[in-house]
Amino acid sequence: MEKPVVEEPQPTSISHTIVIDPGHQTKDSKETEPVGPGASERKQKDTSGTTGVATGLREYELTLQVSNKLKEELEKRGYNVILTRTKNEGEISCIERAEIANNANADVFIRIHANSDEDSSVSGAMTICQTSSNSYNSNIYAESKRLSVDVLDEYVSATGAIRERVWETDSMTGNNWSKVPVTLIEMGYMSNPNEDRLMASDEYQVKIINGIANGIDRFISGN
């Protein structure tokens, strides 16, 4: 009698690592750091960010709320997820945030922020990456640009927010120090009363995290 054929278990796929950086912290740092590796230009290590004009919610509070929910959603989708910070207190510099992503060899480093403008009527979302001529990490420009486009497109689709642009700039310390694909998303304007209220609401935050997660899915899949 022939022995039954026993199928060998298939190896599980290696989970992709996503590092989420909830922007800002409770206090403005009194110290500075180089804007990029070897740079003479220096910027504050970090700041407390902006404040919602309608809700009074601080940006660092909003970004951690969203980041915690995004972590949960991405883990449901099978990703390995690391947060650069898990509380609002304490100080962590932009370089230290990038180094967490670098040390994890992250597939995606996504930085969560909200915007502000003197004109309270301005609204919309943008993503930010380095330029193709960045002197610190132009080698990951193409991937960072694609990540920025994917996240912004899916974010706008999920939330209905106005699509501003992918802003290419070499002024972002956290982006310049990254050795892995990086984007910073400005989810909306806390200086706009309507958008401020939306971003603070649980219902809209579900749309936010689905949009960002869909963008990461799209980037990882290469579609």
PDB file of C-alpha atoms in Angstrom:
ATOM      1  CA  MET A   1       0.000   0.000   0.000  1.00  0.00           C
ATOM      2  CA  GLU A   2       1.355   3.348  -1.032  1.00  0.00           C
ATOM      3  CA  LYS A   3       2.048   5.863   1.654  1.00  0.00           C
ATOM      4  CA  PRO A   4      -0.101   8.987   1.485  1.00  0.00           C
ATOM      5  CA  VAL A   5       1.630  11.991   0.037  1.00  0.00           C
ATOM      6  CA  VAL A   6       2.280  14.550   2.743  1.00  0.00           C
ATOM      7  CA  GLU A   7       2.605  18.069   1.428  1.00  0.00           C
ATOM      8  CA  GLU A   8       5.494  20.010   2.867  1.00  0.00           C
ATOM      9  CA  PRO A   9       4.403  23.212   4.591  1.00  0.00           C
ATOM     10  CA  GLN A  10       5.104  26.239   2.464  1.00  0.00           C
ATOM     11  CA  PRO A  11       7.404  28.841   3.982  1.00  0.00           C
ATOM     12  CA  THR A  12       5.552  31.854   5.251  1.00  0.00           C
ATOM     13  CA  SER A  13       6.229  35.109   3.449  1.00  0.00           C
ATOM     14  CA  ILE A  14       8.556  37.507   5.172  1.00  0.00           C
ATOM     15  CA  SER A  15       6.550  40.352   6.640  1.00  0.00           C
ATOM     16  CA  HIS A  16       7.370  43.835   5.425  1.00  0.00           C
ATOM     17  CA  THR A  17       8.409  46.327   8.104  1.00  0.00           C
ATOM     18  CA  ILE A  18       6.694  49.704   8.315  1.00  0.00           C
ATOM     19  CA  VAL A  19       8.011  52.407  10.641  1.00  0.00           C
ATOM     20  CA  ILE A  20       5.434  55.047  11.577  1.00  0.00           C
ATOM     21  CA  ASP A  21       6.656  58.349  12.943  1.00  0.00           C
ATOM     22  CA  PRO A  22       4.000  60.316  14.885  1.00  0.00           C
ATOM     23  CA  GLY A  23       5.175  63.873  14.315  1.00  0.00           C
ATOM     24  CA  HIS A  24       6.283  66.288  17.049  1.00  0.00           C
ATOM     25  CA  GLN A  25       6.279  66.083  20.853  1.00  0.00           C
ATOM     26  CA  THR A  26       5.071  68.032  23.887  1.00  0.00           C
ATOM     27  CA  LYS A  27       7.960  70.500  24.066  1.00  0.00           C
ATOM     28  CA  ASP A  28      10.052  72.475  21.611  1.00  0.00           C
ATOM     29  CA  SER A  29      13.619  71.225  21.729  1.00  0.00           C
ATOM     30  CA  LYS A  30      16.253  73.746  22.803  1.00  0.00           C
ATOM     31  CA  GLU A  31      18.951  71.893  20.889  1.00  0.00           C
ATOM     32  CA  THR A  32      19.751  71.700  17.179  1.00  0.00           C
ATOM     33  CA  GLU A  33      21.005  68.961  14.867  1.00  0.00           C
ATOM     34  CA  PRO A  34      22.446  68.799  11.314  1.00  0.00           C
ATOM     35  CA  VAL A  35      19.760  68.918   8.621  1.00  0.00           C
ATOM     36  CA  GLY A  36      21.538  66.038   6.888  1.00  0.00           C
ATOM     37  CA  PRO A  37      24.592  63.806   7.357  1.00  0.00           C
ATOM     38  CA  GLY A  38      27.672  66.029   7.386  1.00  0.00           C
ATOM     39  CA  ALA A  39      25.636  69.228   6.899  1.00  0.00           C
ATOM     40  CA  SER A  40      26.716  72.543   8.378  1.00  0.00           C
ATOM     41  CA  GLU A  41      23.111  73.783   8.408  1.00  0.00           C
ATOM     42  CA  ARG A  42      21.324  72.967  11.643  1.00  0.00           C
ATOM     43  CA  LYS A  43      17.672  72.943  12.721  1.00  0.00           C
ATOM     44  CA  GLN A  44      15.782  72.374  15.965  1.00  0.00           C
ATOM     45  CA  LYS A  45      15.765  68.710  16.929  1.00  0.00           C
ATOM     46  CA  ASP A  46      11.959  68.883  17.047  1.00  0.00           C
ATOM     47  CA  THR A  47       9.024  71.103  17.975  1.00  0.00           C
ATOM     48  CA  SER A  48       5.565  70.704  19.478  1.00  0.00           C
ATOM     49  CA  GLY A  49       3.853  71.461  16.167  1.00  0.00           C
ATOM     50  CA  THR A  50       0.620  73.327  15.602  1.00  0.00           C
ATOM     51  CA  THR A  51      -2.769  73.399  17.369  1.00  0.00           C
ATOM     52  CA  GLY A  52      -6.292  72.894  16.066  1.00  0.00           C
ATOM     53  CA  VAL A  53      -8.132  76.218  15.793  1.00  0.00           C
ATOM     54  CA  ALA A  54     -11.522  74.631  16.449  1.00  0.00           C
ATOM     55  CA  THR A  55     -10.680  71.639  18.631  1.00  0.00           C
ATOM     56  CA  GLY A  56      -7.665  72.880  20.584  1.00  0.00           C
ATOM     57  CA  LEU A  57      -6.093  69.483  19.855  1.00  0.00           C
ATOM     58  CA  ARG A  58      -2.317  69.601  19.651  1.00  0.00           C
ATOM     59  CA  GLU A  59      -0.651  68.217  16.546  1.00  0.00           C
ATOM     60  CA  TYR A  60       1.466  65.787  18.564  1.00  0.00           C
ATOM     61  CA  GLU A  61      -1.732  64.395  20.104  1.00  0.00           C
ATOM     62  CA  LEU A  62      -3.443  64.000  16.734  1.00  0.00           C
ATOM     63  CA  THR A  63      -0.458  62.346  15.089  1.00  0.00           C
ATOM     64  CA  LEU A  64      -0.132  59.765  17.865  1.00  0.00           C
ATOM     65  CA  GLN A  65      -3.879  59.018  17.751  1.00  0.00           C
ATOM     66  CA  VAL A  66      -3.692  58.376  14.021  1.00  0.00           C
ATOM     67  CA  SER A  67      -0.409  56.462  14.248  1.00  0.00           C
ATOM     68  CA  ASN A  68      -1.738  54.056  16.886  1.00  0.00           C
ATOM     69  CA  LYS A  69      -4.785  53.303  14.739  1.00  0.00           C
ATOM     70  CA  LEU A  70      -2.658  52.984  11.609  1.00  0.00           C
ATOM     71  CA  LYS A  71      -0.355  50.524  13.398  1.00  0.00           C
ATOM     72  CA  GLU A  72      -3.345  48.369  14.301  1.00  0.00           C
ATOM     73  CA  GLU A  73      -4.677  48.425  10.733  1.00  0.00           C
ATOM     74  CA  LEU A  74      -1.324  47.625   9.162  1.00  0.00           C
ATOM     75  CA  GLU A  75      -0.768  44.738  11.560  1.00  0.00           C
ATOM     76  CA  LYS A  76      -4.147  43.342  10.501  1.00  0.00           C
ATOM     77  CA  ARG A  77      -2.835  43.457   6.942  1.00  0.00           C
ATOM     78  CA  GLY A  78       0.200  41.384   7.919  1.00  0.00           C
ATOM     79  CA  TYR A  79       2.878  44.042   8.330  1.00  0.00           C
ATOM     80  CA  ASN A  80       5.488  44.291  11.045  1.00  0.00           C
ATOM     81  CA  VAL A  81       4.992  47.787  12.474  1.00  0.00           C
ATOM     82  CA  ILE A  82       7.229  49.964  14.650  1.00  0.00           C
ATOM     83  CA  LEU A  83       6.333  53.350  16.144  1.00  0.00           C
ATOM     84  CA  THR A  84       9.106  55.877  16.710  1.00  0.00           C
ATOM     85  CA  ARG A  85       7.283  57.058  19.833  1.00  0.00           C
ATOM     86  CA  THR A  86       4.405  55.690  21.898  1.00  0.00           C
ATOM     87  CA  LYS A  87       3.777  58.632  24.220  1.00  0.00           C
ATOM     88  CA  ASN A  88       3.638  62.415  23.927  1.00  0.00           C
ATOM     89  CA  GLU A  89       6.074  63.139  26.752  1.00  0.00           C
ATOM     90  CA  GLY A  90       9.830  63.018  26.321  1.00  0.00           C
ATOM     91  CA  GLU A  91      12.110  64.168  23.543  1.00  0.00           C
ATOM     92  CA  ILE A  92      13.107  62.377  20.362  1.00  0.00           C
ATOM     93  CA  SER A  93      14.936  64.177  17.576  1.00  0.00           C
ATOM     94  CA  CYS A  94      14.240  63.945  13.858  1.00  0.00           C
ATOM     95  CA  ILE A  95      17.564  62.151  13.360  1.00  0.00           C
ATOM     96  CA  GLU A  96      16.695  59.615  16.054  1.00  0.00           C
ATOM     97  CA  ARG A  97      13.339  58.994  14.380  1.00  0.00           C
ATOM     98  CA  ALA A  98      15.022  58.307  11.038  1.00  0.00           C
ATOM     99  CA  GLU A  99      17.589  56.042  12.674  1.00  0.00           C
ATOM    100  CA  ILE A 100      14.819  53.857  14.063  1.00  0.00           C
ATOM    101  CA  ALA A 101      13.645  53.253  10.495  1.00  0.00           C
ATOM    102  CA  ASN A 102      17.207  52.749   9.256  1.00  0.00           C
ATOM    103  CA  ASN A 103      18.079  50.272  11.991  1.00  0.00           C
ATOM    104  CA  ALA A 104      14.900  48.325  11.266  1.00  0.00           C
ATOM    105  CA  ASN A 105      15.759  48.269   7.546  1.00  0.00           C
ATOM    106  CA  ALA A 106      12.176  49.389   7.035  1.00  0.00           C
ATOM    107  CA  ASP A 107      10.408  48.897   3.725  1.00  0.00           C
ATOM    108  CA  VAL A 108       8.497  52.122   4.414  1.00  0.00           C
ATOM    109  CA  PHE A 109       9.187  55.051   6.729  1.00  0.00           C
ATOM    110  CA  ILE A 110       6.028  57.144   6.963  1.00  0.00           C
ATOM    111  CA  ARG A 111       5.945  60.372   8.951  1.00  0.00           C
ATOM    112  CA  ILE A 112       2.536  61.545  10.184  1.00  0.00           C
ATOM    113  CA  HIS A 113       1.911  65.302  10.414  1.00  0.00           C
ATOM    114  CA  ALA A 114      -0.800  67.960  10.083  1.00  0.00           C
ATOM    115  CA  ASN A 115      -0.447  71.339   8.433  1.00  0.00           C
ATOM    116  CA  SER A 116      -1.180  74.982   9.277  1.00  0.00           C
ATOM    117  CA  ASP A 117      -1.569  78.196   7.284  1.00  0.00           C
ATOM    118  CA  GLU A 118      -2.274  81.850   8.053  1.00  0.00           C
ATOM    119  CA  ASP A 119      -5.245  81.612   5.688  1.00  0.00           C
ATOM    120  CA  SER A 120      -7.901  79.575   7.500  1.00  0.00           C
ATOM    121  CA  SER A 121      -9.650  78.741   4.231  1.00  0.00           C
ATOM    122  CA  VAL A 122      -6.713  76.640   2.965  1.00  0.00           C
ATOM    123  CA  SER A 123      -7.322  72.900   3.141  1.00  0.00           C
ATOM    124  CA  GLY A 124      -6.021  69.699   1.630  1.00  0.00           C
ATOM    125  CA  ALA A 125      -3.367  67.021   1.947  1.00  0.00           C
ATOM    126  CA  MET A 126       0.174  66.715   0.642  1.00  0.00           C
ATOM    127  CA  THR A 127       3.113  64.363   0.931  1.00  0.00           C
ATOM    128  CA  ILE A 128       6.759  65.387   1.132  1.00  0.00           C
ATOM    129  CA  CYS A 129       9.918  63.682  -0.097  1.00  0.00           C
ATOM    130  CA  GLN A 130      13.453  64.681  -1.015  1.00  0.00           C
ATOM    131  CA  THR A 131      14.514  65.943  -4.462  1.00  0.00           C
ATOM    132  CA  SER A 132      16.340  63.910  -7.104  1.00  0.00           C
ATOM    133  CA  SER A 133      19.448  66.023  -6.448  1.00  0.00           C
ATOM    134  CA  ASN A 134      19.402  65.595  -2.673  1.00  0.00           C
ATOM    135  CA  SER A 135      23.016  65.444  -1.494  1.00  0.00           C
ATOM    136  CA  TYR A 136      22.248  63.048   1.373  1.00  0.00           C
ATOM    137  CA  ASN A 137      20.078  60.256  -0.035  1.00  0.00           C
ATOM    138  CA  SER A 138      19.215  60.836  -3.680  1.00  0.00           C
ATOM    139  CA  ASN A 139      19.721  57.082  -4.177  1.00  0.00           C
ATOM    140  CA  ILE A 140      16.282  56.482  -2.612  1.00  0.00           C
ATOM    141  CA  TYR A 141      14.577  59.416  -4.328  1.00  0.00           C
ATOM    142  CA  ALA A 142      12.715  57.318  -6.909  1.00  0.00           C
ATOM    143  CA  GLU A 143      11.261  54.991  -4.286  1.00  0.00           C
ATOM    144  CA  SER A 144      10.429  57.847  -1.929  1.00  0.00           C
ATOM    145  CA  LYS A 145       8.689  59.727  -4.728  1.00  0.00           C
ATOM    146  CA  ARG A 146       6.664  56.663  -5.707  1.00  0.00           C
ATOM    147  CA  LEU A 147       5.738  56.089  -2.054  1.00  0.00           C
ATOM    148  CA  SER A 148       4.679  59.730  -1.751  1.00  0.00           C
ATOM    149  CA  VAL A 149       2.480  59.523  -4.836  1.00  0.00           C
ATOM    150  CA  ASP A 150       0.915  56.217  -3.805  1.00  0.00           C
ATOM    151  CA  VAL A 151       0.103  57.384  -0.272  1.00  0.00           C
ATOM    152  CA  LEU A 152      -1.272  60.738  -1.396  1.00  0.00           C
ATOM    153  CA  ASP A 153      -3.433  59.261  -4.171  1.00  0.00           C
ATOM    154  CA  GLU A 154      -4.960  56.636  -1.906  1.00  0.00           C
ATOM    155  CA  TYR A 155      -5.359  59.102   0.967  1.00  0.00           C
ATOM    156  CA  VAL A 156      -7.301  61.534  -1.203  1.00  0.00           C
ATOM    157  CA  SER A 157      -9.415  58.696  -2.589  1.00  0.00           C
ATOM    158  CA  ALA A 158     -10.328  57.451   0.902  1.00  0.00           C
ATOM    159  CA  THR A 159     -10.908  60.794   2.610  1.00  0.00           C
ATOM    160  CA  GLY A 160     -12.145  63.075  -0.163  1.00  0.00           C
ATOM    161  CA  ALA A 161      -9.535  65.649   0.851  1.00  0.00           C
ATOM    162  CA  ILE A 162      -8.220  68.142  -1.702  1.00  0.00           C
ATOM    163  CA  ARG A 163      -5.063  66.833  -3.350  1.00  0.00           C
ATOM    164  CA  GLU A 164      -2.399  69.512  -3.004  1.00  0.00           C
ATOM    165  CA  ARG A 165       0.853  68.016  -4.277  1.00  0.00           C
ATOM    166  CA  VAL A 166       3.890  65.892  -3.648  1.00  0.00           C
ATOM    167  CA  TRP A 167       6.331  68.507  -2.402  1.00  0.00           C
ATOM    168  CA  GLU A 168       9.955  67.727  -3.169  1.00  0.00           C
ATOM    169  CA  THR A 169      12.283  69.527  -0.760  1.00  0.00           C
ATOM    170  CA  ASP A 170      15.606  68.884   0.929  1.00  0.00           C
ATOM    171  CA  SER A 171      14.720  70.894   4.031  1.00  0.00           C
ATOM    172  CA  MET A 172      13.286  68.010   6.095  1.00  0.00           C
ATOM    173  CA  THR A 173      15.812  66.594   8.559  1.00  0.00           C
ATOM    174  CA  GLY A 174      13.929  63.342   9.135  1.00  0.00           C
ATOM    175  CA  ASN A 175      13.703  62.726   5.395  1.00  0.00           C
ATOM    176  CA  ASN A 176      17.347  63.623   4.741  1.00  0.00           C
ATOM    177  CA  TRP A 177      18.655  61.164   7.333  1.00  0.00           C
ATOM    178  CA  SER A 178      16.532  58.276   6.089  1.00  0.00           C
ATOM    179  CA  LYS A 179      18.252  55.397   4.280  1.00  0.00           C
ATOM    180  CA  VAL A 180      14.927  53.729   3.436  1.00  0.00           C
ATOM    181  CA  PRO A 181      11.958  54.901   1.313  1.00  0.00           C
ATOM    182  CA  VAL A 182      10.405  57.825   3.180  1.00  0.00           C
ATOM    183  CA  THR A 183       7.462  60.162   2.921  1.00  0.00           C
ATOM    184  CA  LEU A 184       5.914  62.728   5.222  1.00  0.00           C
ATOM    185  CA  ILE A 185       2.155  63.176   4.958  1.00  0.00           C
ATOM    186  CA  GLU A 186       0.437  66.413   5.928  1.00  0.00           C
ATOM    187  CA  MET A 187      -3.045  65.029   6.554  1.00  0.00           C
ATOM    188  CA  GLY A 188      -4.830  68.372   6.475  1.00  0.00           C
ATOM    189  CA  TYR A 189      -4.837  71.850   7.953  1.00  0.00           C
ATOM    190  CA  MET A 190      -5.471  72.302  11.662  1.00  0.00           C
ATOM    191  CA  SER A 191      -5.785  76.024  10.867  1.00  0.00           C
ATOM    192  CA  ASN A 192      -8.949  75.244   8.873  1.00  0.00           C
ATOM    193  CA  PRO A 193     -11.859  74.823  11.339  1.00  0.00           C
ATOM    194  CA  ASN A 194     -13.710  72.259   9.232  1.00  0.00           C
ATOM    195  CA  GLU A 195     -10.647  70.154   8.447  1.00  0.00           C
ATOM    196  CA  ASP A 196      -9.484  70.414  12.047  1.00  0.00           C
ATOM    197  CA  ARG A 197     -12.786  68.982  13.282  1.00  0.00           C
ATOM    198  CA  LEU A 198     -12.706  66.245  10.664  1.00  0.00           C
ATOM    199  CA  MET A 199      -9.208  65.058  11.550  1.00  0.00           C
ATOM    200  CA  ALA A 200     -10.124  64.932  15.248  1.00  0.00           C
ATOM    201  CA  SER A 201     -13.179  62.739  14.622  1.00  0.00           C
ATOM    202  CA  ASP A 202     -13.072  58.946  14.918  1.00  0.00           C
ATOM    203  CA  GLU A 203     -15.100  58.528  11.720  1.00  0.00           C
ATOM    204  CA  TYR A 204     -12.667  60.541   9.605  1.00  0.00           C
ATOM    205  CA  GLN A 205      -9.640  58.935  11.244  1.00  0.00           C
ATOM    206  CA  VAL A 206     -10.896  55.580   9.939  1.00  0.00           C
ATOM    207  CA  LYS A 207     -10.758  57.073   6.435  1.00  0.00           C
ATOM    208  CA  ILE A 208      -7.305  58.487   7.143  1.00  0.00           C
ATOM    209  CA  ILE A 209      -5.792  55.180   8.213  1.00  0.00           C
ATOM    210  CA  ASN A 210      -7.435  53.234   5.392  1.00  0.00           C
ATOM    211  CA  GLY A 211      -6.124  55.737   2.864  1.00  0.00           C
ATOM    212  CA  ILE A 212      -2.568  55.618   4.200  1.00  0.00           C
ATOM    213  CA  ALA A 213      -2.644  51.826   4.556  1.00  0.00           C
ATOM    214  CA  ASN A 214      -3.957  51.457   0.998  1.00  0.00           C
ATOM    215  CA  GLY A 215      -1.132  53.679  -0.226  1.00  0.00           C
ATOM    216  CA  ILE A 216       1.430  51.505   1.557  1.00  0.00           C
ATOM    217  CA  ASP A 217      -0.179  48.377   0.078  1.00  0.00           C
ATOM    218  CA  ARG A 218       0.063  49.914  -3.383  1.00  0.00           C
ATOM    219  CA  PHE A 219       3.720  50.823  -2.884  1.00  0.00           C
ATOM    220  CA  ILE A 220       4.703  47.407  -1.528  1.00  0.00           C
ATOM    221  CA  SER A 221       2.876  45.586  -4.327  1.00  0.00           C
ATOM    222  CA  GLY A 222       4.492  47.805  -6.955  1.00  0.00           C
ATOM    223  CA  ASN A 223       1.179  48.484  -8.671  1.00  0.00           C
TER     224      ASN A 223
END
